[in-house]
Amino acid sequence: MPHLPISAVPDKPIALSGGGYRFVVQLVTCQGQPATHPNIETPTQVFTVPSAAQPLLFEIGYGTYTLDNLKFRVHSDNQNSGCFLDSQCLNGYAIDCPLLGITLGGGNVECMTGDCIEDWQPAGALFHKGGSTDTPYCQAGPELWGISKLAADRFRVDFHANGVDYIVLDISDEIGTLVERYNTPKLTGPNFVAQLITPLTTGVSYLFSLRGRDCVPRDPSKSRLLFTIPDISVEPCDATWSSVDSALYCSGGTTPSRPACYDGPNPLSVTKQSNLVYVVSYHANRMNDYTPKGIAWKFLNSSGSIVASGSTGELSTSSFTITLPTPLPIGNYTVKLDGAGCDHQNPSLSVLGFTVEDTPPPVISYPLFLYEAVLPSRVISNITPVLSIHELPSDWNVGWRGFNGQLFDHVDVEMWDTTSGAEVAIPSNYLFHADVPPTTEQLNPSLFPGNSTFPPGLHRPNSTFRVRVTYSYHGVVLGSQEARFGFGGGQDQSAPNPGIPYSETKNGVRVDAIDSIAARVVVLENGNVRLIAPLTRLSFNGANVCRLFLYDGQHNRLLSAEREALLSSNGLSYPDGEHGLMAIYVNAPLDNYDSVENNLYGLFGDPSTYASNSARKDMIFFTVGASGDEPTPPTVPTFNSRVTQPYCDGFSLVGAQLTLTNIVGATRYRISYTPTYVEQGNCTASDGVITGNLVNIPLIPGASGTSRSFTVRVYANDSCDNYADTSGVIYAQNCAAPEITHLNLDMSTLIDSSARCGEYQNYPIVYDIYAKIIAPGTTFDGATARIGSAPGNSFPVGLSPENSILMAGYNSSCGGGVPVGQPANSIFYRFVVNLNQVYAQYPQLNGLTVEMWGERIKNTGAGARDTLWFTQNTFTKVRTISIAPYNGIYFSRDPLYTGVATQRPYQTYNGAVGGVRKLGTFTFNRQSQVLSFTAGA
Amino acid sequence: MTPTKINIPATLSRVSWIIRYQYLPYVINLAGKVFGVTNWMIEDISPTELLKKVTHIQYVYPALDTLHPSRKWRNLRSEVQRTGVRMSKSGLGVGETHTVDVPCQVNGTDKVIGTIYVSQGALLDGLSLSVTMLTPGTARAQITNHGAASITIDIHVSINIVRSPQAIVNSEPNDPTYLVFGQMVEDGSTVEQAEETLRLMAQRIGGGAKNNMVVSDYFFHIYGYSYNLRMSSGNWGEMSRSVQTQANARKRVDFEGNLQGEAVFFSSGAYLYRNQIYNGYLDSFTGTHGRFMPYEIILNYTKHYIATSGDTKMFTFSWQENEGVGSPAERVGGAYQLLRFPDKSGSIARHDRYTLSGEVIFVQAFWTILVGDGLVFWDGVGPMIKDPHAFIPGFNGPIKWIPDAGSEQTYNPNDPQQPAKVTSVAGVFPPTPQVGQTAAFRAAWVCSQIMGVSDRTSLYMLWATFTYVIDGISAWGYYNEPAPANGSLGHARLNGFGQPVNLNEVNAINQCQFSKPLAILTVGVDGPAFVWHWPDAPLSKTVTVNVSNFGGFSVDVRGRAPQVFLLN
C-alpha cells in the first residue's frame, strides 16, 4: 500500500493540559472545500493522541472504493484553528484497508496494519462511516473472538456475527502488507477454518481482520486480532479441554496424523430418547468426503473414560441416533465427535457435555378411553347370520386421544364373550393389534380388523361382551381400559318383564299382576284393587263344596272387612309394594278362619280326607305402585384420562396423578392399587368426589424404583352399580437422598481463587450446593452460602485462609433462596484447607528482567495459571492481572496500565510516561515470592 | 330424631316371571352378611354384574371355577351314582352267595362307599346283602343265604354310591370364606358321613366355627340337630323357658313346642367346629300360615345366640317353591298361573307347583339378614332365559290356552293364534313366577341401606318403647305397657351383634302372642334406624307410631311389610 504524502505537518500542535494532543480530521476536496464520500463520513470527531510524534490513525472502515478529488485535512486542536495540514490530493485512489494513518511528523497518509494498532485503544472509531448502498454495515460483527492454529496453513477462526453469511479474512504482516485473503463458504456456525495458500511463519505476528463479504463491521476494532503464530498446532488432547487457550497448548504440538475435518463435527445437542437410545445433533460439513465417511462418536464419563463409541457411516441428516447395548448410569457425560475419516480441527468444539438422569419410562399419558364402546347394552336390529364389521355401528371403534404426545407403541384388543357367564375369549386374530405411531389421536381403528367378519356367535342378540384395550411401550404394559357392551334383545333393556298378564294404571295407581287361571285382580277406577275369584269350588273329588278363604302373601289372614272390600265392586285400597293373595278353598264354615287353621291336617294333609275337604287353591301375585317409577337404565360414566407420572421434588416423589377430563355422569371415585379393581370394604364409600368435568386424582406411587398398578373406579352415582374403570401404572423414580461421599480439594484445577472440590455422585436431583468456610476451631453454626448448583458432581468453592475448615452440603430445593442455617436434608462434611499444598504447585518467579521499555518477568512455574499482583514498595496492591501459564515465557506489564492483559510473550513497559518511572514490586498472589525491580532504572 | 323412610323402588317390587332384579341397577352391600342365590338369568347377566347384587352364587356353574371362594356357596353333594339292579336266583342254597357286578361311573381317585336300598324295604330272614367296590369302576352286590334251606330270590336292589367324606373335602376349595352347606344325607350319605365331611372341611381350615363358613347339611334338622321352635305351637311358656338359660336354648323342641334334650349340634360337638343352618324351607300353607314368621326368626336367632354365646354363625337356607310336603292338597292341586304373550291375545296356563309369594320371602329374607348372618336362596339349577316362548311343559296336566275372548283350550303350538313354543339351548323360561328371589334381593337391598350404605346396625338392636294409633285409638306397643320387657342384663336389647348374652329377652314371644307389632331400633356407627313390621296390620289404614327412644319421633306406616326409617 503506497504511502500518501502529507504536504505539511502542524508544527505547533496544541498540547492539552491532561497530556497529549488533540486533532480533528476532515475530508475536503482537493480544492479545500468540505467534501463528502458515500463511504466516509465527514470526519468531525475530535480525538487525542498522547504524543505528537505518534502516528494518528483513523478508521475509514472496510470496503473497497475509490477516492477522487479528495484529500484529508488534519487540524490541530479543532477544525477552525487554522493550524492544519492536508494530504495529497487523492484522485483514483483505491481504498481497501480499514485504517488510514497519518504520520503527523512525516506528512504521509497510509493504510495502517500491524500491532501498533494495539497502542491505539480509544474506544470507538475515529471516523464513523455512514451507510453505503453497496457495502452496508453488518447487522452485528463480525467480531474476531479467537484464532487457533491447526497447521501452518490452516487456522480456525472463531467469530461472532449476525446477519453475515460470508466472511473475508485478511491476514497482513506486521507492516500492513496483505499476506493472504481467505473467503469463507457460506457460514454455518460461529467459526470457520481458513485454508491458506501460504503457510504462516512461526513466531511472526500477523493481523487477522474480518469483514463481511457483503457488509462491513460497525466496529472494526473488534474484528481484528494480532496473532503470533505459535510453534505448535492444535490436536485433540483429551476430552476435557474446553477453551481455545488450553486447546492451543494442551500437548506437545504434534500435527494430527489424519486430515483435519473441513468443518466440524460439532455436537449441538444430545437427547435421550430412552435408556438405550440417544440422538446427537451436530454441525458439520463434508463429513462424507473423507474415508471412512461419517462421524466417529464417543461417550465419555466424568472420569474421561470412554463408555461407548462408534461410527455413523455415511450421513445425510444433521443428527444421528445411537443405540447403546446397556443403559448409561446416571451421571455426567461428554460426547466427542470426530470425523470417521478426519480429525476435528478444534477439539474444543468437538465435545459437548450432557447429563444422564434417572430414566423413568417415557412419560406417557396413555388413553384410557375406549371410544364409544362403553355401551352397557346395545340393541342391534336386523342381525344377520354372518355379520361383517361393516354392518356394525360405525362407532364400534377403539381409539385414543387427548394424551400428551409421548408415545406408546402398541395397542392390543382382547375380548371375551360373557354371555354364558363363562368368559370365552374371542380369538385374537379377529381383533385389533397394531404397532402405532406416536400420535396424539387416533379414532379410526375398529375393534376388529377391517376386513374380517365377526366370530361366530358374536353377533347374536342378547349377548354380552367384555373388551379390553391394552397400551404398551417396548413391551411394557402402560395401561388398559375395559368396557362392557352387549347386543340387546329389543325390549326394555333396563329390566325386561315378559309374560305379565295384567298391568294397568288407574287413578294414578299401577297394578301389575300374575293371575291365576281362575282368580285375578284388577285395579278399579278409584285406584283400589278388586279380587275376582270364585267364592266356592268343588273339592278335588267333587264330594263337597269348598268355600273361599283369603290369606295374604305372608299366609296371614286378611281382616274381615278387608276381605269384603277386596271382593266388592269398591275394592280395597292397598299400600304400595308387592302383595300376594292365597285363595284357598276348603270345606269349612263360611268365614270361619279358626276352623280352617285348627284343622289344617284334615283339610290339606290327611291323604284320606283332603280330596273331600279341599280344592285347588289359587295364587295371585301383584304389585301396587305409582306409575312411571321405572328407573332410568344404568348409566356408565365416560371420561378421558391421562396419567401424570411422579417426579422427584428434592427427595420426595411427588406429582403422580390421574387426570380425568371430559367427565360425563360421574360423581365419585375409588382407588384400588391393583391392575384390576378390587373392592375394599364399602363400595359406596368415596375416595373423592367429582363435581365437574375434570378432576385430578392423586396417586400414591410405590417404593422408589418400582412400578405400581392402580385402577380407579368412577361411579355415576351413590350406588355401587354404575361405574367405569380406568387402570394404569405409576412409575416411581428413585428419589433417595444423595449422599456426599467425600469432599476433595482438587488442587490441580485451582482457578482464579476458586477450587474444584466436593465430589458427589449420581445425584441428579441435587440442585443447590452449600458450603461454609469457618475458621479452625469454630463450629458450624452459621448460615451457609449457596455456592453452586447441580446437577453435576463437583462444585467450586472459594479458597479460604489456610487451615480453615470447609463444610459443604447440599439442599434439595430447586431455585429457592439461600436457606438459613443448615439446609434441610443436608449432610455436611468438613475438611481442612491445606494452603501449603496449594502453593506448592504454583509457578515460581524466576527472574525479573528490565529491558529497554520496561521490565519482563520470567515465570518458570508449572501448571495452572495464576493471578499476578503488582504492588508498590509499600506492598500495597495496586492492581491484579491474570496471566496465562506460559511456562518459561517472559511477561511484562505496565503497572499503571489498567487494561486486560493479552497473551503475548512480552510487551513493552513504558516506564517513562510522564517522565516518572514507578518503583514497584511484583508479587505472585499468595506466594509471597517477591522480586523487586525499579521501573525506569 | 328425624325419621326418613327407606322407600323401596317400585320396580324392585314389580311381580315378574323372570328374576327381574338382576336386570335392575340396584346393588347391595351387606357389610359381611350373606345373600346367596342359585338361579340367575345367565344369558343376560354376567357373573360380574350378578355379584354386585348378591354376595354369593351357588357353585354349580363351571363359569365360577375361577371365582374366589368367598363369593361362592356350595351345597355339598355326595352322590356319585344311584343304580338299580335286579338280583334273581332260584334255589340259592344254604351258605351260597349270589353275586352281581355293577359298573360304576366312579372317579378313579375317589374312595367310594356303597349304600344299599332294597326294594322290599328289608331282606327276608336268613339273607344278607353286601355291596363292595371291586375296582373304582365296579361295584359288587352279594346276597348270601344264611338260612336253613335254599331259597329263590328276586330282589331289586338300589346301590347308591357316594363319595367318602375325605374325597368330597379334597374336591373343594380350602378357604375360610367358602360358604358350605350340604345335601349329602339326601344323596344317600349317612348323617355320620355327612357330619364327618363337614368336620374334615372345618378341620382343614382350622380355628373353630368362628374361623370358617362351613355350615350344615340341610337334612340335619330332622336328625335332631335343630333347636329351632315354631311359634304356631302356641306354647308360649316353653318359648320363654327356652331363652332362660343356655342349656334350655340348646334344647330340641318338639312339634308341640316342648323343650326336649340337647340338640345333636351340641351333644355331638359339631358347634365347636362348624356353623348352624336355619331351616328356611317354608313349604306348604299348613306349615307357614299365620303371623309367626318374623317373631319366630327373632326368637330362634335369640335362642341360637344364647346357645352358642355368639360363637357360631347361623345362616338361613331357603327357596321359593312350595312342594306340598305334608299337604297333598297343595301337591296335587298345583297352580295355574297365567303367562301372557304380548303378540297374542291371551295367555297360557301351565300346571306347576306353587311358588311362594314375594311378600313372604321378603319377610323371611329381611329378618334373617337383619338379625342373623344371612340367607342363601337355593333352587334347582337350570339356565333361565327371558323368552316366554321357551316355556316348558307343566308339572302335571296339559298346558292351557286362555284367550282374551273365548273359552280356555288345550294349548296347540300349531295354532297361529296361539304362541309358538321354542326350544333354546340357552335355557328355559322360568316355570314359575320368580317373585321370590327378587323379593329376597329387595330385602337385602333394604338391609344394605342400614348396613353397608350407612351403618345403622353393627352395634346393637333394641326393642323400641312406643305406642301406635289407628283411627285415633292409641295402643301400647307391648301387651302390658309401651316399654319392652328387659332381659337379664336389664335392658331390652336383642341378642346378637357381639353383645353380651341377654337371657330372658322375650319380647318377640310376647309380641307374637299378643299380635303386637315389631318395633325395633337398630344402632350402628352412623346412627340409628327404626324397623317396623306388623304382620297383622290393617292393609288400608295408616298407623301412626310414636317412639320415645332417642328423644322421641313418630312415623306413619301402612301395610304388612317390614318398613325401615333412618333416624338422623
Short mmCIF file of C-alpha atoms in Angstrom, two decimals, chain A residues 418-423 460-464 466 484 489 491-502 510-520 540 551-559 562 572-582 584 596-597 600-601 603-607 610-611 614-634 681-684 713 718-723, chain B residues 9-18 20 23-29 40-49 52-53 62-63 283-291 294 322 326-330 332-342 347 349 351 354-361 363 386-388 400 402 408 429 433-436 438-439 442 451-454 533-541 558-562:
data_model
loop_
_atom_site.label_atom_id
_atom_site.label_comp_id
_atom_site.label_asym_id
_atom_site.label_seq_id
_atom_site.Cartn_x
_atom_site.Cartn_y
_atom_site.Cartn_z
CA THR A 418 -69.52 -63.15 28.65
CA THR A 419 -72.97 -64.14 27.60
CA SER A 420 -72.94 -67.52 29.24
CA GLY A 421 -71.33 -66.30 32.39
CA ALA A 422 -68.13 -68.01 31.43
CA GLU A 423 -65.71 -65.64 29.80
CA ARG A 460 -76.34 -62.98 18.32
CA PRO A 461 -78.90 -60.99 20.23
CA ASN A 462 -78.78 -60.79 23.97
CA SER A 463 -75.09 -61.46 24.06
CA THR A 464 -72.68 -59.61 26.25
CA ARG A 466 -66.07 -57.56 27.80
CA ARG A 484 -68.62 -53.94 28.58
CA GLY A 489 -82.99 -58.08 22.61
CA GLN A 491 -87.07 -54.84 24.68
CA ASP A 492 -86.79 -52.81 27.81
CA GLN A 493 -83.13 -53.31 28.47
CA SER A 494 -83.19 -51.89 31.93
CA ALA A 495 -85.49 -54.54 33.26
CA PRO A 496 -87.45 -56.80 30.97
CA ASN A 497 -90.66 -58.20 32.36
CA PRO A 498 -92.12 -60.63 29.89
CA GLY A 499 -95.23 -62.67 30.38
CA ILE A 500 -97.07 -60.43 32.82
CA PRO A 501 -100.76 -60.99 32.12
CA TYR A 502 -102.04 -57.86 33.76
CA ARG A 510 -100.50 -49.07 38.66
CA VAL A 511 -101.17 -52.71 39.28
CA ASP A 512 -99.13 -55.49 37.71
CA ALA A 513 -100.33 -58.98 38.37
CA ILE A 514 -99.59 -62.59 37.68
CA ASP A 515 -103.02 -64.03 37.92
CA SER A 516 -104.25 -67.50 38.37
CA ILE A 517 -106.32 -69.22 35.79
CA ALA A 518 -109.45 -68.65 37.82
CA ALA A 519 -108.67 -65.71 40.07
CA ARG A 520 -107.35 -62.35 39.18
CA PHE A 540 -110.97 -82.48 44.42
CA TYR A 551 -104.82 -65.12 53.03
CA ASP A 552 -102.19 -62.58 52.24
CA GLY A 553 -98.78 -63.24 50.84
CA GLN A 554 -97.39 -63.88 54.30
CA HIS A 555 -100.04 -66.57 54.71
CA ASN A 556 -101.81 -64.46 57.26
CA ARG A 557 -105.49 -63.76 57.34
CA LEU A 558 -106.92 -60.63 55.87
CA LEU A 559 -109.15 -58.68 58.14
CA GLU A 562 -110.77 -56.02 54.04
CA LEU A 572 -109.61 -52.46 48.67
CA SER A 573 -107.04 -49.74 48.93
CA TYR A 574 -103.69 -51.46 49.02
CA PRO A 575 -100.44 -49.98 50.17
CA ASP A 576 -97.67 -49.76 47.64
CA GLY A 577 -95.50 -52.78 47.25
CA GLU A 578 -95.65 -56.39 46.30
CA HIS A 579 -98.53 -58.47 47.57
CA GLY A 580 -99.73 -61.96 47.37
CA LEU A 581 -103.15 -63.42 47.70
CA MET A 582 -103.72 -67.02 48.51
CA ILE A 584 -107.82 -71.47 49.37
CA VAL A 596 -109.66 -73.76 58.96
CA GLU A 597 -106.49 -73.19 60.87
CA LEU A 600 -105.22 -77.94 58.53
CA TYR A 601 -104.24 -81.57 58.53
CA LEU A 603 -108.29 -80.23 55.15
CA PHE A 604 -104.95 -80.44 53.41
CA GLY A 605 -102.75 -83.18 54.75
CA ASP A 606 -104.71 -86.27 55.55
CA PRO A 607 -104.46 -88.49 52.49
CA TYR A 610 -108.07 -83.93 51.82
CA ALA A 611 -109.69 -84.73 48.47
CA SER A 614 -110.22 -79.04 49.74
CA ALA A 615 -109.97 -77.90 46.19
CA ARG A 616 -107.20 -76.39 44.14
CA LYS A 617 -106.17 -73.07 45.52
CA ASP A 618 -105.22 -70.02 43.52
CA MET A 619 -102.20 -67.81 43.92
CA ILE A 620 -102.14 -64.25 42.69
CA PHE A 621 -99.07 -62.09 42.87
CA PHE A 622 -99.46 -58.41 42.24
CA THR A 623 -97.69 -55.13 42.73
CA VAL A 624 -99.32 -51.87 43.62
CA GLY A 625 -97.43 -48.71 42.98
CA ALA A 626 -97.33 -45.36 41.38
CA SER A 627 -96.90 -45.38 37.65
CA GLY A 628 -93.85 -44.09 35.89
CA ASP A 629 -91.45 -45.23 38.51
CA GLU A 630 -89.15 -47.29 36.37
CA PRO A 631 -85.54 -46.32 36.85
CA THR A 632 -83.52 -44.99 34.07
CA PRO A 633 -81.24 -47.56 32.55
CA PRO A 634 -77.87 -47.84 34.18
CA GLY A 681 -64.92 -52.73 52.02
CA ASN A 682 -67.68 -50.38 51.31
CA CYS A 683 -68.28 -49.75 47.65
CA THR A 684 -70.47 -46.81 48.49
CA ARG A 713 -63.38 -46.85 39.59
CA ASP A 718 -74.09 -43.28 45.03
CA SER A 719 -75.00 -46.75 44.00
CA CYS A 720 -72.31 -49.33 43.50
CA ASP A 721 -73.62 -50.36 40.17
CA ASN A 722 -72.84 -47.77 37.60
CA TYR A 723 -69.19 -47.25 37.10
CA PRO B 9 -88.17 -48.58 44.31
CA ALA B 10 -91.43 -49.72 42.84
CA THR B 11 -89.66 -51.54 40.09
CA LEU B 12 -87.98 -53.73 42.68
CA SER B 13 -91.40 -54.81 43.84
CA ARG B 14 -92.75 -55.48 40.39
CA VAL B 15 -94.00 -59.02 40.06
CA SER B 16 -92.27 -60.91 37.30
CA TRP B 17 -91.88 -64.29 35.72
CA ILE B 18 -88.16 -63.78 35.42
CA ARG B 20 -86.01 -59.27 37.35
CA TYR B 23 -81.52 -56.57 35.31
CA LEU B 24 -82.03 -53.58 37.55
CA PRO B 25 -79.32 -51.19 38.64
CA TYR B 26 -79.70 -51.80 42.35
CA VAL B 27 -76.89 -53.42 44.24
CA ILE B 28 -76.30 -54.47 47.79
CA ASN B 29 -73.70 -54.07 50.46
CA TRP B 40 -79.66 -66.31 37.54
CA MET B 41 -80.56 -65.04 34.15
CA ILE B 42 -77.41 -66.49 32.85
CA GLU B 43 -77.99 -65.46 29.29
CA ASP B 44 -78.11 -61.76 30.02
CA ILE B 45 -76.37 -61.19 33.29
CA SER B 46 -72.67 -61.77 33.69
CA PRO B 47 -71.27 -63.13 36.94
CA THR B 48 -69.63 -59.78 37.45
CA GLU B 49 -72.93 -57.99 37.28
CA LYS B 52 -72.97 -56.68 42.55
CA LYS B 53 -76.39 -57.87 43.61
CA PRO B 62 -68.34 -74.14 35.55
CA ALA B 63 -68.12 -70.45 34.85
CA ASP B 283 -93.20 -75.34 52.26
CA SER B 284 -96.93 -75.52 52.31
CA PHE B 285 -99.65 -73.38 53.73
CA THR B 286 -100.23 -75.82 56.50
CA GLY B 287 -96.84 -75.14 57.97
CA THR B 288 -96.42 -71.49 57.16
CA HIS B 289 -99.71 -69.82 57.86
CA GLY B 290 -100.13 -67.07 60.35
CA ARG B 291 -98.27 -64.12 61.61
CA PRO B 294 -90.82 -62.63 61.83
CA ASN B 322 -93.93 -74.95 47.83
CA GLY B 326 -97.44 -82.91 54.27
CA SER B 327 -100.08 -81.23 52.15
CA PRO B 328 -101.23 -83.45 49.30
CA ALA B 329 -103.98 -80.96 48.60
CA GLU B 330 -101.39 -78.47 47.53
CA VAL B 332 -101.89 -82.46 43.79
CA GLY B 333 -103.70 -79.22 43.22
CA GLY B 334 -100.74 -77.31 41.97
CA ALA B 335 -101.10 -73.88 40.49
CA TYR B 336 -102.23 -72.47 37.20
CA GLN B 337 -100.76 -69.04 36.72
CA LEU B 338 -101.04 -67.06 33.57
CA LEU B 339 -98.15 -66.40 31.23
CA ARG B 340 -99.10 -63.83 28.69
CA PHE B 341 -97.67 -63.34 25.24
CA PRO B 342 -97.87 -59.76 24.12
CA SER B 347 -102.12 -66.33 27.96
CA ALA B 349 -101.51 -71.60 31.88
CA HIS B 351 -99.89 -76.66 35.89
CA TYR B 354 -96.95 -73.32 43.92
CA THR B 355 -94.49 -70.56 44.21
CA LEU B 356 -94.37 -68.69 47.45
CA SER B 357 -95.21 -65.05 47.17
CA GLY B 358 -92.60 -62.38 47.18
CA GLU B 359 -94.28 -60.98 50.21
CA VAL B 360 -93.41 -63.91 52.45
CA ILE B 361 -89.92 -64.33 51.05
CA VAL B 363 -90.19 -61.09 55.28
CA LYS B 386 -86.39 -64.45 29.28
CA ASP B 387 -88.06 -65.58 26.09
CA PRO B 388 -91.52 -66.74 27.21
CA LYS B 400 -103.98 -74.49 28.57
CA ILE B 402 -106.62 -68.84 27.74
CA GLU B 408 -109.88 -71.92 27.53
CA PHE B 429 -88.27 -69.73 30.56
CA PRO B 433 -93.01 -66.69 38.64
CA GLN B 434 -89.67 -65.66 40.04
CA VAL B 435 -91.02 -63.25 42.57
CA GLY B 436 -89.29 -64.95 45.46
CA THR B 438 -86.43 -60.69 43.67
CA ALA B 439 -88.20 -60.28 46.98
CA ARG B 442 -85.36 -56.49 47.81
CA MET B 451 -75.66 -51.91 56.85
CA GLY B 452 -73.13 -51.23 54.13
CA VAL B 453 -74.51 -47.97 52.81
CA SER B 454 -74.98 -46.40 56.21
CA HIS B 533 -93.21 -54.74 60.94
CA TRP B 534 -96.72 -55.70 61.87
CA PRO B 535 -97.98 -58.81 60.14
CA ASP B 536 -101.50 -58.21 61.43
CA ALA B 537 -101.68 -54.58 60.39
CA PRO B 538 -104.75 -53.41 58.53
CA LEU B 539 -103.91 -53.05 54.88
CA SER B 540 -105.90 -49.96 54.17
CA LYS B 541 -105.27 -47.92 57.29
CA ARG B 558 -99.15 -48.70 56.29
CA GLY B 559 -99.27 -52.28 55.24
CA ARG B 560 -97.92 -55.54 56.49
CA ALA B 561 -94.43 -55.47 55.06
CA PRO B 562 -91.34 -54.52 57.08
#
